Amino acid sequence: MKISEQLKNKSRTTSFEVFPPKNDAAYAPVEAAVDTLSGFQPDFISVTYGAGGGTSVNTPKIAAHIQNDLHIPALAHLTCASSSKQEIERIVLDLKAKGIENILALRGDLPENYAPDRNHYQYASELVTALREIGGFSVGAACYPEGHVEAASPEADLEHLKEKVDCGAEFLVTQMFFDNTALYSFLYRALKKGIDVPVLAGIMPVINKRQIARSCALSGTTLPSRFKVMIDKFSDNPEALKQAGIAYATEQIIDLIANGVNGIHIYTMNRPEVAGAIMHNLSSIL
Ligand code: FAD
């Protein structure tokens, strides 16, 4: 099923993100994690695409397993910065042959010494256009409540986001955020700009201090002080940090839903027990 149709027909969606294995040896545990996640009956599961194209085989493979064996709509991420237009077309046709109907169109982080190349799509908006021309997919794109790190200004970022939507992105998935007011402010500004497609809130349950410090530094995500205090307090006790991270994510989602945000996308980090605990906490809400 196309995610654009789901978002039209359902008043609320809950979805998960997983990342594919880099090599065959690691495939079975990821597939097992996905199988367990499917038991929580998400509306769809997205599969990331390794930076630099390193998962061009395993992203379609795990997405096909989700779509065809587990009968849950799969959303395959696809980045264009490191692949030629011909490579992109080959991957897209492979996804289509595998029955995948949904693609999250991304530029990807720029490789070191990146130089624009006419044979590559330069921005995600160009990939969105190409995917719409190929046809047959519901196409989504990324958005950044706190602005993308490279953006000249929040206003410029919003203008480029509007371009992505005008090119055919039918829904947006946010970068992780830990302060809901950042999302509310973004949604207000986006709507004012005419960006009226569904926005799914990306929620990252924090279970590892080092991982979160690194990815927040790279993405420019702000850490609210009560969140920092929580991490500092429990960083040397992994089980306590996991419990606190699950509680924080649960509370964030309750506040989002209470404020009318109807799409929740959980970054599971391939940890079904973490996503499962959140789903359990919200069993009467989601
Ligand atoms: P774009 O939308 O192209 O924007 C990139 C930058 O260029 C922004 O600063 C934007 O303001 C600017 N820009 C856009 N258009 C123009 C223009 N015409 N002129 C000038 N500036 C412009 N990375 C992966 O490698 N694999 C993944 O699976 C993956 N999944 C992700 C999922 C989500 C939900 C999110 C939020 C991010 C994900 N990323 C992933 C990270 C993403 O690839 C990086 O954040 C990347 O740096 C930007 O990608 P984008 O698609 O947002 O780029």
mmCIF file of C-alpha atoms and ligand atoms in Angstrom:
data_model
loop_
_atom_site.group_PDB
_atom_site.id
_atom_site.type_symbol
_atom_site.label_atom_id
_atom_site.label_comp_id
_atom_site.label_asym_id
_atom_site.label_seq_id
_atom_site.Cartn_x
_atom_site.Cartn_y
_atom_site.Cartn_z
ATOM 1 C CA MET A 1 0.000 0.000 0.000
ATOM 2 C CA LYS A 2 1.122 3.526 -0.746
ATOM 3 C CA ILE A 3 1.909 5.633 2.327
ATOM 4 C CA SER A 4 0.205 8.654 0.757
ATOM 5 C CA GLU A 5 -3.050 6.624 0.709
ATOM 6 C CA GLN A 6 -2.561 5.452 4.289
ATOM 7 C CA LEU A 7 -2.058 9.034 5.422
ATOM 8 C CA LYS A 8 -5.268 10.071 3.668
ATOM 9 C CA ASN A 9 -7.324 7.216 5.106
ATOM 10 C CA LYS A 10 -6.038 6.926 8.672
ATOM 11 C CA SER A 11 -6.432 9.516 11.390
ATOM 12 C CA ARG A 12 -3.178 8.413 13.069
ATOM 13 C CA THR A 13 -0.134 6.390 11.978
ATOM 14 C CA THR A 14 2.709 4.774 13.870
ATOM 15 C CA SER A 15 5.738 3.634 11.924
ATOM 16 C CA PHE A 16 9.256 2.361 12.580
ATOM 17 C CA GLU A 17 12.683 2.923 11.063
ATOM 18 C CA VAL A 18 15.308 0.194 10.825
ATOM 19 C CA PHE A 19 18.780 0.224 9.318
ATOM 20 C CA PRO A 20 19.983 -2.573 7.044
ATOM 21 C CA PRO A 21 23.068 -4.700 7.654
ATOM 22 C CA LYS A 22 26.301 -3.699 5.917
ATOM 23 C CA ASN A 23 27.242 -7.298 5.136
ATOM 24 C CA ASP A 24 25.680 -10.734 4.759
ATOM 25 C CA ALA A 25 26.950 -11.982 8.130
ATOM 26 C CA ALA A 26 24.852 -9.357 9.906
ATOM 27 C CA TYR A 27 21.716 -9.956 7.810
ATOM 28 C CA ALA A 28 19.951 -12.604 9.926
ATOM 29 C CA PRO A 29 19.841 -10.554 13.201
ATOM 30 C CA VAL A 30 18.432 -7.539 11.358
ATOM 31 C CA GLU A 31 15.763 -9.674 9.701
ATOM 32 C CA ALA A 32 14.915 -11.173 13.115
ATOM 33 C CA ALA A 33 14.605 -7.661 14.603
ATOM 34 C CA VAL A 34 12.299 -6.624 11.768
ATOM 35 C CA ASP A 35 10.190 -9.757 12.253
ATOM 36 C CA THR A 36 9.729 -8.915 15.953
ATOM 37 C CA LEU A 37 8.917 -5.279 15.122
ATOM 38 C CA SER A 38 6.227 -6.420 12.675
ATOM 39 C CA GLY A 39 4.392 -7.964 15.654
ATOM 40 C CA PHE A 40 3.656 -4.430 16.946
ATOM 41 C CA GLN A 41 1.640 -3.835 13.751
ATOM 42 C CA PRO A 42 3.205 -0.586 12.556
ATOM 43 C CA ASP A 43 1.550 1.158 9.610
ATOM 44 C CA PHE A 44 4.844 0.952 7.732
ATOM 45 C CA ILE A 45 8.526 0.282 8.316
ATOM 46 C CA SER A 46 11.225 2.414 6.723
ATOM 47 C CA VAL A 47 14.680 1.093 5.845
ATOM 48 C CA THR A 48 17.609 3.499 5.758
ATOM 49 C CA TYR A 49 20.156 3.662 2.959
ATOM 50 C CA GLY A 50 23.809 3.554 4.018
ATOM 51 C CA ALA A 51 25.810 6.718 3.405
ATOM 52 C CA GLY A 52 27.732 6.436 0.148
ATOM 53 C CA GLY A 53 25.414 3.748 -1.227
ATOM 54 C CA GLY A 54 26.917 0.937 0.865
ATOM 55 C CA THR A 55 23.556 -0.778 1.382
ATOM 56 C CA SER A 56 22.276 -0.669 -2.205
ATOM 57 C CA VAL A 57 21.693 -4.437 -2.008
ATOM 58 C CA ASN A 58 20.531 -4.841 1.583
ATOM 59 C CA THR A 59 18.119 -1.875 1.697
ATOM 60 C CA PRO A 60 15.993 -3.309 -1.151
ATOM 61 C CA LYS A 61 16.400 -6.829 0.272
ATOM 62 C CA ILE A 62 15.141 -6.020 3.766
ATOM 63 C CA ALA A 63 12.444 -3.690 2.357
ATOM 64 C CA ALA A 64 11.217 -6.536 0.118
ATOM 65 C CA HIS A 65 11.069 -8.850 3.131
ATOM 66 C CA ILE A 66 8.933 -6.287 5.008
ATOM 67 C CA GLN A 67 6.668 -5.695 2.011
ATOM 68 C CA ASN A 68 6.263 -9.213 0.632
ATOM 69 C CA ASP A 69 6.814 -11.621 3.528
ATOM 70 C CA LEU A 70 5.520 -9.546 6.471
ATOM 71 C CA HIS A 71 2.854 -7.762 4.376
ATOM 72 C CA ILE A 72 3.638 -4.381 5.928
ATOM 73 C CA PRO A 73 4.217 -1.407 3.610
ATOM 74 C CA ALA A 74 7.953 -0.730 3.316
ATOM 75 C CA LEU A 75 9.452 2.717 2.828
ATOM 76 C CA ALA A 76 12.885 2.399 1.189
ATOM 77 C CA HIS A 77 15.220 5.335 1.804
ATOM 78 C CA LEU A 78 17.334 6.324 -1.195
ATOM 79 C CA THR A 79 20.151 8.877 -1.277
ATOM 80 C CA CYS A 80 21.409 10.469 -4.485
ATOM 81 C CA ALA A 81 24.607 12.371 -3.574
ATOM 82 C CA SER A 82 26.979 9.444 -4.108
ATOM 83 C CA SER A 83 25.331 7.720 -7.072
ATOM 84 C CA SER A 84 25.067 8.610 -10.730
ATOM 85 C CA LYS A 85 21.639 9.149 -12.269
ATOM 86 C CA GLN A 86 22.024 5.790 -14.045
ATOM 87 C CA GLU A 87 22.796 3.988 -10.752
ATOM 88 C CA ILE A 88 19.780 5.625 -9.154
ATOM 89 C CA GLU A 89 17.547 4.485 -12.003
ATOM 90 C CA ARG A 90 18.841 0.926 -11.702
ATOM 91 C CA ILE A 91 18.135 0.863 -7.935
ATOM 92 C CA VAL A 92 14.689 2.377 -8.411
ATOM 93 C CA LEU A 93 13.766 -0.213 -11.058
ATOM 94 C CA ASP A 94 15.038 -2.951 -8.727
ATOM 95 C CA LEU A 95 12.818 -1.577 -5.919
ATOM 96 C CA LYS A 96 9.867 -1.522 -8.304
ATOM 97 C CA ALA A 97 10.538 -5.110 -9.426
ATOM 98 C CA LYS A 98 10.576 -6.121 -5.749
ATOM 99 C CA GLY A 99 7.116 -4.622 -5.216
ATOM 100 C CA ILE A 100 8.250 -1.596 -3.158
ATOM 101 C CA GLU A 101 5.778 1.269 -3.538
ATOM 102 C CA ASN A 102 7.253 3.932 -1.225
ATOM 103 C CA ILE A 103 10.571 5.792 -1.375
ATOM 104 C CA LEU A 104 12.014 8.427 0.970
ATOM 105 C CA ALA A 105 13.992 10.642 -1.418
ATOM 106 C CA LEU A 106 17.147 12.015 0.174
ATOM 107 C CA ARG A 107 20.265 13.779 -0.930
ATOM 108 C CA GLY A 108 22.455 12.112 1.696
ATOM 109 C CA ASP A 109 25.411 13.694 3.429
ATOM 110 C CA LEU A 110 27.993 15.000 0.994
ATOM 111 C CA PRO A 111 31.139 12.902 0.644
ATOM 112 C CA GLU A 112 34.484 14.527 1.445
ATOM 113 C CA ASN A 113 35.851 16.552 -1.477
ATOM 114 C CA TYR A 114 32.375 16.634 -3.017
ATOM 115 C CA ALA A 115 32.173 18.491 -6.298
ATOM 116 C CA PRO A 116 28.834 18.964 -8.099
ATOM 117 C CA ASP A 117 28.562 16.610 -11.062
ATOM 118 C CA ARG A 118 25.964 16.960 -13.818
ATOM 119 C CA ASN A 119 25.536 13.210 -13.826
ATOM 120 C CA HIS A 120 24.334 13.279 -10.178
ATOM 121 C CA TYR A 121 21.200 14.758 -8.641
ATOM 122 C CA GLN A 122 22.396 17.658 -6.527
ATOM 123 C CA TYR A 123 19.445 18.044 -4.159
ATOM 124 C CA ALA A 124 16.724 15.740 -2.900
ATOM 125 C CA SER A 125 14.159 17.828 -4.824
ATOM 126 C CA GLU A 126 15.765 16.631 -8.087
ATOM 127 C CA LEU A 127 15.486 13.018 -6.936
ATOM 128 C CA VAL A 128 11.837 13.599 -6.018
ATOM 129 C CA THR A 129 11.221 14.889 -9.561
ATOM 130 C CA ALA A 130 13.013 11.889 -11.112
ATOM 131 C CA LEU A 131 11.013 9.435 -8.990
ATOM 132 C CA ARG A 132 7.744 11.100 -9.934
ATOM 133 C CA GLU A 133 8.763 10.871 -13.608
ATOM 134 C CA ILE A 134 9.527 7.152 -13.282
ATOM 135 C CA GLY A 135 6.137 6.820 -11.550
ATOM 136 C CA GLY A 136 4.506 4.147 -9.426
ATOM 137 C CA PHE A 137 5.835 5.326 -6.053
ATOM 138 C CA SER A 138 4.559 7.341 -3.161
ATOM 139 C CA VAL A 139 7.495 9.692 -2.511
ATOM 140 C CA GLY A 140 8.402 11.225 0.839
ATOM 141 C CA ALA A 141 11.262 13.503 1.908
ATOM 142 C CA ALA A 142 13.162 14.609 5.011
ATOM 143 C CA CYS A 143 12.584 17.788 6.986
ATOM 144 C CA TYR A 144 14.411 19.445 9.853
ATOM 145 C CA PRO A 145 12.434 21.139 12.651
ATOM 146 C CA GLU A 146 15.617 22.870 13.841
ATOM 147 C CA GLY A 147 16.896 23.528 10.306
ATOM 148 C CA HIS A 148 19.370 21.522 8.240
ATOM 149 C CA VAL A 149 22.994 22.055 9.298
ATOM 150 C CA GLU A 150 24.057 23.384 5.895
ATOM 151 C CA ALA A 151 21.111 25.742 5.426
ATOM 152 C CA ALA A 152 21.969 29.419 5.017
ATOM 153 C CA SER A 153 19.011 30.304 7.286
ATOM 154 C CA PRO A 154 15.851 28.662 8.634
ATOM 155 C CA GLU A 155 13.882 30.641 6.042
ATOM 156 C CA ALA A 156 16.090 29.392 3.163
ATOM 157 C CA ASP A 157 15.738 25.829 4.457
ATOM 158 C CA LEU A 158 11.954 26.185 4.473
ATOM 159 C CA GLU A 159 12.016 27.547 0.926
ATOM 160 C CA HIS A 160 13.970 24.501 -0.239
ATOM 161 C CA LEU A 161 11.583 22.244 1.647
ATOM 162 C CA LYS A 162 8.694 23.872 -0.197
ATOM 163 C CA GLU A 163 10.525 23.123 -3.476
ATOM 164 C CA LYS A 164 10.722 19.433 -2.496
ATOM 165 C CA VAL A 165 6.993 19.363 -1.816
ATOM 166 C CA ASP A 166 6.248 21.249 -5.052
ATOM 167 C CA CYS A 167 8.356 18.664 -6.925
ATOM 168 C CA GLY A 168 6.067 15.924 -5.595
ATOM 169 C CA ALA A 169 7.033 14.887 -2.041
ATOM 170 C CA GLU A 170 3.729 13.710 -0.588
ATOM 171 C CA PHE A 171 4.789 13.445 3.043
ATOM 172 C CA LEU A 172 7.714 14.499 5.233
ATOM 173 C CA VAL A 173 9.564 12.691 8.006
ATOM 174 C CA THR A 174 11.370 14.837 10.550
ATOM 175 C CA GLN A 175 14.867 14.657 11.858
ATOM 176 C CA MET A 176 14.929 13.580 15.517
ATOM 177 C CA PHE A 177 14.165 16.307 18.047
ATOM 178 C CA PHE A 178 13.945 16.245 21.836
ATOM 179 C CA ASP A 179 12.037 19.457 22.448
ATOM 180 C CA ASN A 180 8.500 19.295 21.069
ATOM 181 C CA THR A 181 8.236 23.071 20.903
ATOM 182 C CA ALA A 182 10.822 22.941 18.086
ATOM 183 C CA LEU A 183 8.388 20.801 16.088
ATOM 184 C CA TYR A 184 5.352 22.940 16.876
ATOM 185 C CA SER A 185 7.168 26.081 15.794
ATOM 186 C CA PHE A 186 8.367 24.342 12.599
ATOM 187 C CA LEU A 187 4.857 23.080 11.754
ATOM 188 C CA TYR A 188 3.481 26.580 12.159
ATOM 189 C CA ARG A 189 6.149 28.118 9.917
ATOM 190 C CA ALA A 190 5.834 25.327 7.325
ATOM 191 C CA LEU A 191 2.073 25.731 7.069
ATOM 192 C CA LYS A 192 2.465 29.479 6.695
ATOM 193 C CA LYS A 193 4.831 28.769 3.797
ATOM 194 C CA GLY A 194 2.174 26.583 2.141
ATOM 195 C CA ILE A 195 3.728 23.239 3.066
ATOM 196 C CA ASP A 196 0.566 21.303 3.771
ATOM 197 C CA VAL A 197 1.582 17.636 3.321
ATOM 198 C CA PRO A 198 1.541 15.306 6.366
ATOM 199 C CA VAL A 199 4.610 15.623 8.609
ATOM 200 C CA LEU A 200 5.585 12.503 10.555
ATOM 201 C CA ALA A 201 7.426 13.207 13.806
ATOM 202 C CA GLY A 202 10.702 11.265 14.096
ATOM 203 C CA ILE A 203 11.195 10.073 17.665
ATOM 204 C CA MET A 204 14.537 8.694 18.791
ATOM 205 C CA PRO A 205 14.487 6.763 22.076
ATOM 206 C CA VAL A 206 17.889 7.382 23.605
ATOM 207 C CA ILE A 207 19.648 4.351 24.966
ATOM 208 C CA ASN A 208 23.292 5.202 24.428
ATOM 209 C CA LYS A 209 24.989 8.431 25.495
ATOM 210 C CA ARG A 210 27.844 8.305 22.998
ATOM 211 C CA GLN A 211 25.582 7.576 20.031
ATOM 212 C CA ILE A 212 23.252 10.453 20.821
ATOM 213 C CA ALA A 213 26.015 12.965 21.529
ATOM 214 C CA ARG A 214 27.636 12.200 18.170
ATOM 215 C CA SER A 215 24.490 12.226 16.051
ATOM 216 C CA CYS A 216 23.158 15.397 17.710
ATOM 217 C CA ALA A 217 26.470 17.159 17.132
ATOM 218 C CA LEU A 218 26.375 16.158 13.441
ATOM 219 C CA SER A 219 22.724 17.054 12.900
ATOM 220 C CA GLY A 220 22.613 20.184 15.062
ATOM 221 C CA THR A 221 19.774 18.786 17.205
ATOM 222 C CA THR A 222 19.355 20.699 20.476
ATOM 223 C CA LEU A 223 19.434 18.758 23.726
ATOM 224 C CA PRO A 224 17.055 20.313 26.299
ATOM 225 C CA SER A 225 18.591 20.651 29.745
ATOM 226 C CA ARG A 226 16.240 18.134 31.404
ATOM 227 C CA PHE A 227 17.231 15.640 28.702
ATOM 228 C CA LYS A 228 20.960 16.308 29.273
ATOM 229 C CA VAL A 229 20.524 15.885 33.033
ATOM 230 C CA MET A 230 18.807 12.549 32.448
ATOM 231 C CA ILE A 231 21.585 11.284 30.191
ATOM 232 C CA ASP A 232 24.335 12.435 32.547
ATOM 233 C CA LYS A 233 22.630 10.856 35.532
ATOM 234 C CA PHE A 234 22.178 7.420 33.964
ATOM 235 C CA SER A 235 25.017 7.228 31.432
ATOM 236 C CA ASP A 236 26.993 4.697 33.468
ATOM 237 C CA ASN A 237 23.992 2.429 33.989
ATOM 238 C CA PRO A 238 22.825 1.126 30.575
ATOM 239 C CA GLU A 239 19.604 -0.452 31.861
ATOM 240 C CA ALA A 240 18.621 2.723 33.752
ATOM 241 C CA LEU A 241 19.433 4.878 30.712
ATOM 242 C CA LYS A 242 17.333 2.591 28.507
ATOM 243 C CA GLN A 243 14.396 2.847 30.902
ATOM 244 C CA ALA A 244 14.742 6.630 31.135
ATOM 245 C CA GLY A 245 15.094 6.939 27.322
ATOM 246 C CA ILE A 246 11.919 4.912 26.786
ATOM 247 C CA ALA A 247 10.060 7.047 29.360
ATOM 248 C CA TYR A 248 11.264 10.280 27.708
ATOM 249 C CA ALA A 249 10.198 9.109 24.228
ATOM 250 C CA THR A 250 6.829 7.957 25.615
ATOM 251 C CA GLU A 251 6.222 11.347 27.206
ATOM 252 C CA GLN A 252 7.256 13.145 24.017
ATOM 253 C CA ILE A 253 4.766 11.095 21.971
ATOM 254 C CA ILE A 254 1.910 11.662 24.446
ATOM 255 C CA ASP A 255 2.493 15.417 24.232
ATOM 256 C CA LEU A 256 2.656 15.285 20.415
ATOM 257 C CA ILE A 257 -0.596 13.370 20.134
ATOM 258 C CA ALA A 258 -2.298 15.631 22.682
ATOM 259 C CA ASN A 259 -1.284 18.543 20.450
ATOM 260 C CA GLY A 260 -2.683 17.015 17.269
ATOM 261 C CA VAL A 261 0.444 15.463 15.705
ATOM 262 C CA ASN A 262 -0.930 12.314 14.121
ATOM 263 C CA GLY A 263 2.106 10.666 12.545
ATOM 264 C CA ILE A 264 4.708 9.130 14.850
ATOM 265 C CA HIS A 265 7.832 7.561 13.316
ATOM 266 C CA ILE A 266 10.034 5.732 15.833
ATOM 267 C CA TYR A 267 13.759 5.367 15.138
ATOM 268 C CA THR A 268 14.066 1.843 16.534
ATOM 269 C CA MET A 269 17.844 1.447 16.018
ATOM 270 C CA ASN A 270 16.934 -2.222 15.338
ATOM 271 C CA ARG A 271 16.002 -2.627 19.017
ATOM 272 C CA PRO A 272 12.522 -4.230 19.032
ATOM 273 C CA GLU A 273 12.434 -4.353 22.828
ATOM 274 C CA VAL A 274 12.748 -0.552 22.964
ATOM 275 C CA ALA A 275 10.053 0.094 20.341
ATOM 276 C CA GLY A 276 7.927 -2.601 22.003
ATOM 277 C CA ALA A 277 8.206 -0.938 25.422
ATOM 278 C CA ILE A 278 7.075 2.390 23.943
ATOM 279 C CA MET A 279 4.167 0.712 22.154
ATOM 280 C CA HIS A 280 3.221 -1.023 25.401
ATOM 281 C CA ASN A 281 3.300 2.283 27.321
ATOM 282 C CA LEU A 282 1.016 3.813 24.690
ATOM 283 C CA SER A 283 -1.258 0.836 24.094
ATOM 284 C CA SER A 284 -4.487 2.778 24.692
ATOM 285 C CA ILE A 285 -3.224 5.930 23.007
ATOM 286 C CA LEU A 286 -1.745 4.795 19.683
HETATM 287 P P1 FAD B 1 18.138 18.286 0.631
HETATM 288 O O1 FAD B 1 16.686 18.399 0.771
HETATM 289 O O2 FAD B 1 18.690 18.244 -0.772
HETATM 290 O O3 FAD B 1 18.777 19.527 1.412
HETATM 291 C C1 FAD B 1 20.170 19.542 1.709
HETATM 292 C C2 FAD B 1 20.601 20.987 1.983
HETATM 293 O O4 FAD B 1 20.581 21.736 0.756
HETATM 294 C C3 FAD B 1 19.691 21.751 2.938
HETATM 295 O O5 FAD B 1 20.483 22.597 3.727
HETATM 296 C C4 FAD B 1 18.777 22.536 2.027
HETATM 297 O O6 FAD B 1 18.283 23.707 2.649
HETATM 298 C C5 FAD B 1 19.724 22.857 0.869
HETATM 299 N N1 FAD B 1 19.070 22.979 -0.433
HETATM 300 C C6 FAD B 1 18.077 22.210 -0.918
HETATM 301 N N2 FAD B 1 17.770 22.618 -2.176
HETATM 302 C C7 FAD B 1 18.591 23.664 -2.480
HETATM 303 C C8 FAD B 1 18.772 24.494 -3.622
HETATM 304 N N3 FAD B 1 18.024 24.353 -4.715
HETATM 305 N N4 FAD B 1 19.713 25.448 -3.576
HETATM 306 C C9 FAD B 1 20.496 25.619 -2.470
HETATM 307 N N5 FAD B 1 20.365 24.855 -1.340
HETATM 308 C C10 FAD B 1 19.436 23.887 -1.368
HETATM 309 N N6 FAD B 1 21.030 9.839 5.243
HETATM 310 C C11 FAD B 1 21.462 8.679 4.686
HETATM 311 O O7 FAD B 1 22.619 8.611 4.221
HETATM 312 N N7 FAD B 1 20.662 7.577 4.598
HETATM 313 C C12 FAD B 1 19.379 7.585 5.061
HETATM 314 O O8 FAD B 1 18.670 6.575 4.974
HETATM 315 C C13 FAD B 1 18.888 8.784 5.672
HETATM 316 N N8 FAD B 1 17.626 8.856 6.149
HETATM 317 C C14 FAD B 1 17.158 10.026 6.681
HETATM 318 C C15 FAD B 1 15.834 10.087 7.132
HETATM 319 C C16 FAD B 1 15.346 11.263 7.686
HETATM 320 C C17 FAD B 1 13.903 11.295 8.176
HETATM 321 C C18 FAD B 1 16.175 12.396 7.812
HETATM 322 C C19 FAD B 1 15.646 13.653 8.431
HETATM 323 C C20 FAD B 1 17.496 12.346 7.350
HETATM 324 C C21 FAD B 1 17.994 11.175 6.779
HETATM 325 N N9 FAD B 1 19.302 11.085 6.297
HETATM 326 C C22 FAD B 1 19.768 9.913 5.729
HETATM 327 C C23 FAD B 1 20.227 12.232 6.419
HETATM 328 C C24 FAD B 1 20.193 13.136 5.151
HETATM 329 O O9 FAD B 1 20.670 12.414 4.049
HETATM 330 C C25 FAD B 1 21.091 14.347 5.442
HETATM 331 O O10 FAD B 1 20.513 15.154 6.418
HETATM 332 C C26 FAD B 1 21.498 15.181 4.218
HETATM 333 O O11 FAD B 1 22.561 16.047 4.620
HETATM 334 C C27 FAD B 1 20.401 16.025 3.622
HETATM 335 O O12 FAD B 1 19.506 15.271 2.918
HETATM 336 P P2 FAD B 1 18.125 15.913 2.382
HETATM 337 O O13 FAD B 1 17.443 14.894 1.586
HETATM 338 O O14 FAD B 1 17.390 16.568 3.469
HETATM 339 O O15 FAD B 1 18.744 17.048 1.380
#
